[in-house]
Amino acid sequence: MIMSRIEAPRDEDDAAAAATSGPAPAVPGTLVDRLLAGLPADSVLTDPDITTSYANDMASFCPAGAPAVVVLPRTVEDVRHVMRTATELRVPVVPQGARTGLSGGANATDGCVVLSLTKMDRILEIDPVDRVAVVEPGVVNAALSRAVNEHGLYYPPDPSSWEMCTIGGNIGTASGGLCCVKYGVTAEYVLGLDVVLADGRLMSTGRRTAKGVAGYDLTRLFVGSEGSLGIVVRAVLALRPKPPEQLVLAAEFASASAACDAICKIMEGGHVPSLLELMDRTTVKAVNDLAHMGLPETTEALLLAAFDTADPAADLAAVGALCEAAGATQVVPADDAAESELLLQARRLSLTALEAVKGTTMIDDVCVPRSRLGDMLEGIERIAAKYDLTIGVCAHAGDGNTHPTVCFDAQDPDESRRARESFDEIMGLGLELGGTITGEHGVGVLKKEWLAREIGPVGLEMQRAVKQVFDPLGILNPGKLF
Amino acid sequence: MIMSRIEAPRDEDDAAAAATSGPAPAVPGTLVDRLLAGLPADSVLTDPDITTSYANDMASFCPAGAPAVVVLPRTVEDVRHVMRTATELRVPVVPQGARTGLSGGANATDGCVVLSLTKMDRILEIDPVDRVAVVEPGVVNAALSRAVNEHGLYYPPDPSSWEMCTIGGNIGTASGGLCCVKYGVTAEYVLGLDVVLADGRLMSTGRRTAKGVAGYDLTRLFVGSEGSLGIVVRAVLALRPKPPEQLVLAAEFASASAACDAICKIMEGGHVPSLLELMDRTTVKAVNDLAHMGLPETTEALLLAAFDTADPAADLAAVGALCEAAGATQVVPADDAAESELLLQARRLSLTALEAVKGTTMIDDVCVPRSRLGDMLEGIERIAAKYDLTIGVCAHAGDGNTHPTVCFDAQDPDESRRARESFDEIMGLGLELGGTITGEHGVGVLKKEWLAREIGPVGLEMQRAVKQVFDPLGILNPGKLF
């Protein structure tokens, strides 16, 4: 299925002729030849040792095929050539960013073209008056954040993988992060897109203005579409002014329900924290074991709240009082940015620490109405007991977005089976509580059977019909979402 | 075309039989009979004197047809019955809210069913912990605003017509208002929808959680779709905590370009006003003439800025200094809410005052990157001179969203022609400056020829294909948008 360029030397005339002669069978060699007819040789990778390394994102339990070829486009024209070729040959295309996704949405399918957008990584413009940035899809989230910071600006979306993940990937999954409780998710920062369609045509959506309602909001349709509708090659992103440095408070609770009660009181009280995170007992213990952070082992739930307001100390005092009223056993407000950073380290270490428990984790991403967070945590504990598993929960608690993390030994088939079953049961619980199966990680391969349960048969039918409009041949990231 | 119930008495058995016997020709009488088979008699209006009054929204220059019947559903089932009937009989359906729109998006087409959602006006739920409201589409914007206020909450979108317009209409046009510079438009507050599809099936989109990425964002696709994809029968809206009372500052400038310079400096300086509005000389004069407000006639541009922060006086002082640096001839900060209200009155009177100039106005809605606002105002002045017309501009300046308002005598055919031509030329200018033909009023009938110019042939083709998915028979608000 894979043929390197050396085995099948390029013939420009043949390839050019073939490119205009309409659909042709997708026989080995032809694909790579056609790609090379319009791309620099070093953009087309065919060595199986290399292409195999592009097969997966970071999700567990998600099958991945062997790519026929990996293309690293550098220009919009490169991408158009790939899509024209793929359409002609009816070859599936799997777009990829940094492959930090957690749902298998970027996993290769057998014989596909992996389209890695990581080399299209230019920040084209940062405008402090219009408060927009114009970027290529391969720009790393942290690189953009730092660049706009130098202009006194702020690009809020901050997935945990922000030092690696790309803006294109963030757009594909509409990713969130810690900031969302105050600043919302990626979707709210995408004003306009340039998209290469399945057949290679270029379409612009949206705008660079602050407002605009000319026609259907195709921009938002593409955000979160996991590469299944087209290839984003350029994005106009909204920026905000850089807020003051945030100050963090940690509150320890003797029960998860008391912590959830505090969260409800904080939100009901009209507070707008820049971060409101929860770690359960299991997570606290895992972090302690890994990093010896000296968190009290008696802690059943640790709440972290932050404010980036004009007077964060006053806001922390008000929230601290609410935590105490809800039964916090200890409330520790940071005095400065350095102390705040220390308090956040525990949260940042959570997933690594949970991974260390059993070697492998499955990170769920169920979001419930925040008023149901207590029920969610209680239910997860029940599920962990039922399946005899360690399930740690850290949560973007202010959003009701939990990451129940199932710790298991992937070498143990029975434990692996129980892990997968508990993972599903957690999604079922989320739906029962009026929530969604995915708050920010996307559906990918991992949750596609669950999508239908969440959105129902009519919704599913309409979603499939929309997919059909943009991808009539079904070549764009097939097997994902549906 | 119109036949009242008395002329064609209802026969329940016949109607029920007809309803299950598949498509039938749309002969007069049949439509009303079928509707009455599933609706209370007082929900179906057929008196031409009454139905004619539902023909138009508030736009000038937009053709409107004669409705065959006006239906005022009270339940989701009522709406489903209307859509099933319309699908069977292939009759166009024009959904309407309060008909305060300014693009003809709610104008009737000949022989259509006008589906007025105004009787579905219940606020079903307000939840201060989850910060959501669940409403029917006919809820008036101001009624919702006041109701959530009582819970310490805030529903920001505030179109000028907020005392009349409905949430369903706001969703249909993704409407904005004065608050958008800080709080964004309606689109950012719609979490989930229940939609009756063209064939009467019910579909739920989105969620009630703070985050969610399960499948394509069909919620956003419906927001701003001007009733052309389905009928919104229920919406889950995001709310914010009620901010502190805002304090307003007025700054007078001796030139529009100085005012625009101040706007750029304010935004570049990282300020986040809760309102940043501009009135040009023509508007100031019109308001003075109408209401004798004593605004200095020497004012070439009046800027209003407001802050609803913890320390609005400090923010106003900073912004006032920027205005002075940009050449403001006078800066007047309000001391309290009452004074702030007085300053805002001039802005609120703008459109009424401009209407008084010549009897009729055409209100444009061009949004440009805010850095191009100065060029936009200069260009509008040039266009006014070219067509020998009075064109007043008030603008949501912080968003770059201008409302150039062409004042003309509708009895004068030549002046009317010039008004229409200048209106179009203003849209052309907006596009040249990197803007959009509509920031918040929508495309409707008024701007549909311009939509293609803005989004291009590929975009238009894909938008039409999306329409086709949801409305294969073309019965939903036909002739709008495209």
CSV table of N, CA and C in Angstrom, one decimal, chain A residues 152-233:
chain,number,residue,atom,x,y,z
A,152,GLY,N,0.3,43.3,24.5
A,152,GLY,CA,-0.7,43.6,25.5
A,152,GLY,C,-2.0,42.9,25.3
A,153,LEU,N,-2.0,41.8,24.5
A,153,LEU,CA,-3.2,41.1,24.2
A,153,LEU,C,-3.2,39.7,24.7
A,154,TYR,N,-4.4,39.1,24.7
A,154,TYR,CA,-4.6,37.8,25.3
A,154,TYR,C,-5.4,36.9,24.4
A,155,TYR,N,-4.9,35.7,24.2
A,155,TYR,CA,-5.7,34.7,23.5
A,155,TYR,C,-6.1,33.6,24.5
A,156,PRO,N,-7.3,33.6,25.0
A,156,PRO,CA,-7.6,32.8,26.2
A,156,PRO,C,-7.5,31.3,26.0
A,157,PRO,N,-8.1,30.7,25.0
A,157,PRO,CA,-8.1,29.2,25.1
A,157,PRO,C,-6.8,28.5,25.4
A,158,ASP,N,-6.8,27.7,26.5
A,158,ASP,CA,-5.6,27.2,27.0
A,158,ASP,C,-5.7,25.7,27.4
A,159,PRO,N,-5.9,24.8,26.3
A,159,PRO,CA,-5.9,23.4,26.6
A,159,PRO,C,-4.7,23.0,27.4
A,160,SER,N,-4.8,21.9,28.1
A,160,SER,CA,-3.6,21.4,28.9
A,160,SER,C,-2.4,21.2,28.1
A,161,SER,N,-2.6,20.9,26.8
A,161,SER,CA,-1.5,20.6,25.9
A,161,SER,C,-1.0,21.9,25.2
A,162,TRP,N,-1.3,23.1,25.8
A,162,TRP,CA,-1.1,24.3,25.0
A,162,TRP,C,0.3,24.5,24.5
A,163,GLU,N,1.3,23.9,25.2
A,163,GLU,CA,2.7,24.1,24.7
A,163,GLU,C,3.0,23.3,23.4
A,164,MET,N,2.1,22.4,23.1
A,164,MET,CA,2.3,21.5,21.9
A,164,MET,C,1.2,21.7,20.9
A,165,CYS,N,-0.1,21.8,21.3
A,165,CYS,CA,-1.2,21.7,20.4
A,165,CYS,C,-1.2,22.9,19.5
A,166,THR,N,-1.9,22.7,18.3
A,166,THR,CA,-1.9,23.7,17.3
A,166,THR,C,-3.3,24.4,17.3
A,167,ILE,N,-3.3,25.6,16.8
A,167,ILE,CA,-4.6,26.3,16.6
A,167,ILE,C,-5.5,25.6,15.7
A,168,GLY,N,-5.0,25.0,14.7
A,168,GLY,CA,-5.8,24.2,13.8
A,168,GLY,C,-6.5,23.0,14.5
A,169,GLY,N,-5.7,22.4,15.3
A,169,GLY,CA,-6.3,21.3,16.1
A,169,GLY,C,-7.3,21.8,17.1
A,170,ASN,N,-7.0,22.9,17.7
A,170,ASN,CA,-7.9,23.6,18.7
A,170,ASN,C,-9.2,23.9,18.0
A,171,ILE,N,-9.1,24.4,16.7
A,171,ILE,CA,-10.4,24.7,16.0
A,171,ILE,C,-11.1,23.4,15.6
A,172,GLY,N,-10.4,22.4,15.3
A,172,GLY,CA,-11.0,21.1,14.9
A,172,GLY,C,-11.8,20.5,16.0
A,173,THR,N,-11.3,20.7,17.3
A,173,THR,CA,-12.1,20.1,18.4
A,173,THR,C,-12.8,21.2,19.3
A,174,ALA,N,-12.7,22.4,18.9
A,174,ALA,CA,-13.3,23.5,19.7
A,174,ALA,C,-12.8,23.4,21.1
A,175,SER,N,-11.5,23.3,21.3
A,175,SER,CA,-11.0,22.9,22.6
A,175,SER,C,-11.1,24.1,23.6
A,176,GLY,N,-11.1,23.6,24.8
A,176,GLY,CA,-11.3,24.5,26.0
A,176,GLY,C,-10.0,24.7,26.8
A,177,GLY,N,-10.1,24.5,28.1
A,177,GLY,CA,-9.0,24.7,29.0
A,177,GLY,C,-9.4,25.2,30.3
A,178,LEU,N,-8.5,25.7,31.0
A,178,LEU,CA,-8.8,26.2,32.4
A,178,LEU,C,-9.5,27.5,32.4
A,179,CYS,N,-9.3,28.3,31.3
A,179,CYS,CA,-9.8,29.7,31.3
A,179,CYS,C,-11.3,29.8,31.0
A,180,CYS,N,-11.9,28.7,30.6
A,180,CYS,CA,-13.2,28.8,29.9
A,180,CYS,C,-14.3,29.3,30.9
A,181,VAL,N,-14.2,29.0,32.2
A,181,VAL,CA,-15.3,29.5,33.1
A,181,VAL,C,-15.5,31.0,33.0
A,182,LYS,N,-14.4,31.7,32.7
A,182,LYS,CA,-14.6,33.1,32.4
A,182,LYS,C,-14.6,33.5,31.0
A,183,TYR,N,-13.7,32.9,30.2
A,183,TYR,CA,-13.4,33.4,28.8
A,183,TYR,C,-14.0,32.5,27.7
A,184,GLY,N,-14.6,31.4,28.0
A,184,GLY,CA,-15.2,30.6,27.0
A,184,GLY,C,-14.2,29.7,26.2
A,185,VAL,N,-14.7,29.0,25.2
A,185,VAL,CA,-13.8,28.0,24.5
A,185,VAL,C,-13.4,28.6,23.1
A,186,THR,N,-12.6,27.8,22.4
A,186,THR,CA,-12.0,28.2,21.1
A,186,THR,C,-13.1,28.8,20.2
A,187,ALA,N,-14.2,28.2,20.2
A,187,ALA,CA,-15.3,28.6,19.3
A,187,ALA,C,-15.6,30.1,19.4
A,188,GLU,N,-15.5,30.6,20.6
A,188,GLU,CA,-15.8,32.0,20.7
A,188,GLU,C,-14.7,33.0,20.2
A,189,TYR,N,-13.6,32.4,19.8
A,189,TYR,CA,-12.5,33.3,19.4
A,189,TYR,C,-12.2,33.1,17.9
A,190,VAL,N,-13.0,32.4,17.2
A,190,VAL,CA,-12.8,32.2,15.7
A,190,VAL,C,-13.8,33.1,15.0
A,191,LEU,N,-13.3,34.1,14.3
A,191,LEU,CA,-14.1,35.0,13.6
A,191,LEU,C,-14.3,34.6,12.2
A,192,GLY,N,-13.3,34.1,11.6
A,192,GLY,CA,-13.3,33.8,10.1
A,192,GLY,C,-12.3,32.7,9.8
A,193,LEU,N,-12.6,32.0,8.7
A,193,LEU,CA,-11.7,30.9,8.3
A,193,LEU,C,-11.5,30.9,6.8
A,194,ASP,N,-10.3,30.5,6.4
A,194,ASP,CA,-10.2,30.0,5.0
A,194,ASP,C,-10.1,28.5,5.1
A,195,VAL,N,-10.9,27.9,4.2
A,195,VAL,CA,-11.0,26.5,4.3
A,195,VAL,C,-10.8,25.9,2.9
A,196,VAL,N,-10.0,24.9,2.8
A,196,VAL,CA,-9.9,24.1,1.5
A,196,VAL,C,-10.9,23.0,1.6
A,197,LEU,N,-11.9,23.0,0.6
A,197,LEU,CA,-12.9,22.0,0.6
A,197,LEU,C,-12.4,20.7,0.1
A,198,ALA,N,-13.2,19.7,0.2
A,198,ALA,CA,-12.8,18.3,-0.2
A,198,ALA,C,-12.3,18.2,-1.6
A,199,ASP,N,-12.9,19.1,-2.5
A,199,ASP,CA,-12.5,19.0,-3.9
A,199,ASP,C,-11.4,20.0,-4.3
A,200,GLY,N,-10.8,20.6,-3.2
A,200,GLY,CA,-9.7,21.5,-3.5
A,200,GLY,C,-10.1,23.0,-3.6
A,201,ARG,N,-11.4,23.3,-3.7
A,201,ARG,CA,-11.8,24.7,-3.8
A,201,ARG,C,-11.5,25.4,-2.5
A,202,LEU,N,-11.3,26.7,-2.6
A,202,LEU,CA,-11.0,27.5,-1.4
A,202,LEU,C,-12.3,28.3,-1.0
A,203,MET,N,-12.6,28.2,0.2
A,203,MET,CA,-13.8,29.0,0.7
A,203,MET,C,-13.4,29.8,1.9
A,204,SER,N,-13.9,31.1,1.9
A,204,SER,CA,-13.7,31.9,3.1
A,204,SER,C,-15.0,32.0,3.8
A,205,THR,N,-15.0,31.9,5.1
A,205,THR,CA,-16.2,32.1,5.9
A,205,THR,C,-15.9,33.2,6.9
A,206,GLY,N,-17.0,33.8,7.4
A,206,GLY,CA,-16.9,34.7,8.5
A,206,GLY,C,-16.3,36.0,8.1
A,207,ARG,N,-15.5,36.6,8.9
A,207,ARG,CA,-15.2,38.0,8.8
A,207,ARG,C,-13.9,38.3,9.7
A,208,ARG,N,-13.5,39.5,9.6
A,208,ARG,CA,-12.5,40.0,10.6
A,208,ARG,C,-13.1,41.1,11.5
A,209,THR,N,-14.3,41.5,11.2
A,209,THR,CA,-15.0,42.5,12.0
A,209,THR,C,-15.5,41.9,13.3
A,210,ALA,N,-15.8,42.8,14.3
A,210,ALA,CA,-16.3,42.3,15.6
A,210,ALA,C,-17.6,41.6,15.5
A,211,LYS,N,-18.4,42.1,14.5
A,211,LYS,CA,-19.8,41.5,14.4
A,211,LYS,C,-20.0,41.2,12.9
A,212,GLY,N,-21.0,40.4,12.6
A,212,GLY,CA,-21.3,40.1,11.2
A,212,GLY,C,-22.3,39.0,11.1
A,213,VAL,N,-23.4,39.2,10.3
A,213,VAL,CA,-24.4,38.1,10.2
A,213,VAL,C,-24.8,37.9,8.7
A,214,ALA,N,-23.8,38.0,7.8
A,214,ALA,CA,-24.1,37.8,6.4
A,214,ALA,C,-24.1,36.3,6.1
A,215,GLY,N,-25.3,35.7,6.1
A,215,GLY,CA,-25.5,34.3,5.7
A,215,GLY,C,-25.3,33.4,6.9
A,216,TYR,N,-25.4,32.1,6.6
A,216,TYR,CA,-25.2,31.1,7.7
A,216,TYR,C,-23.8,31.1,8.3
A,217,ASP,N,-23.7,30.8,9.6
A,217,ASP,CA,-22.5,30.9,10.3
A,217,ASP,C,-21.7,29.6,10.0
A,218,LEU,N,-21.1,29.5,8.8
A,218,LEU,CA,-20.3,28.3,8.5
A,218,LEU,C,-19.0,28.3,9.3
A,219,THR,N,-18.6,29.4,9.8
A,219,THR,CA,-17.3,29.4,10.6
A,219,THR,C,-17.5,28.5,11.8
A,220,ARG,N,-18.6,28.7,12.5
A,220,ARG,CA,-18.9,27.9,13.7
A,220,ARG,C,-19.2,26.4,13.3
A,221,LEU,N,-19.7,26.2,12.1
A,221,LEU,CA,-19.9,24.8,11.7
A,221,LEU,C,-18.6,24.1,11.6
A,222,PHE,N,-17.6,24.8,11.1
A,222,PHE,CA,-16.3,24.2,11.0
A,222,PHE,C,-15.6,24.0,12.3
A,223,VAL,N,-15.8,24.9,13.2
A,223,VAL,CA,-15.2,24.8,14.5
A,223,VAL,C,-15.8,23.6,15.2
A,224,GLY,N,-14.9,22.6,15.6
A,224,GLY,CA,-15.4,21.4,16.3
A,224,GLY,C,-15.8,20.3,15.3
A,225,SER,N,-15.6,20.5,14.0
A,225,SER,CA,-16.0,19.5,13.0
A,225,SER,C,-14.9,18.4,12.8
A,226,GLU,N,-13.8,18.5,13.6
A,226,GLU,CA,-12.8,17.4,13.6
A,226,GLU,C,-12.3,17.1,12.2
A,227,GLY,N,-12.1,18.1,11.4
A,227,GLY,CA,-11.5,17.9,10.1
A,227,GLY,C,-12.4,17.1,9.1
A,228,SER,N,-13.7,17.0,9.4
A,228,SER,CA,-14.5,16.2,8.6
A,228,SER,C,-15.3,17.0,7.5
A,229,LEU,N,-15.1,18.3,7.5
A,229,LEU,CA,-15.8,19.1,6.5
A,229,LEU,C,-14.9,19.9,5.6
A,230,GLY,N,-13.7,20.0,5.9
A,230,GLY,CA,-12.7,20.7,5.1
A,230,GLY,C,-11.5,21.0,5.9
A,231,ILE,N,-10.5,21.6,5.2
A,231,ILE,CA,-9.2,21.8,5.9
A,231,ILE,C,-9.0,23.3,6.1
A,232,VAL,N,-8.9,23.6,7.4
A,232,VAL,CA,-8.7,25.0,7.8
A,232,VAL,C,-7.3,25.4,7.4
A,233,VAL,N,-7.1,26.4,6.6
A,233,VAL,CA,-5.7,26.8,6.3
A,233,VAL,C,-5.4,28.2,6.8
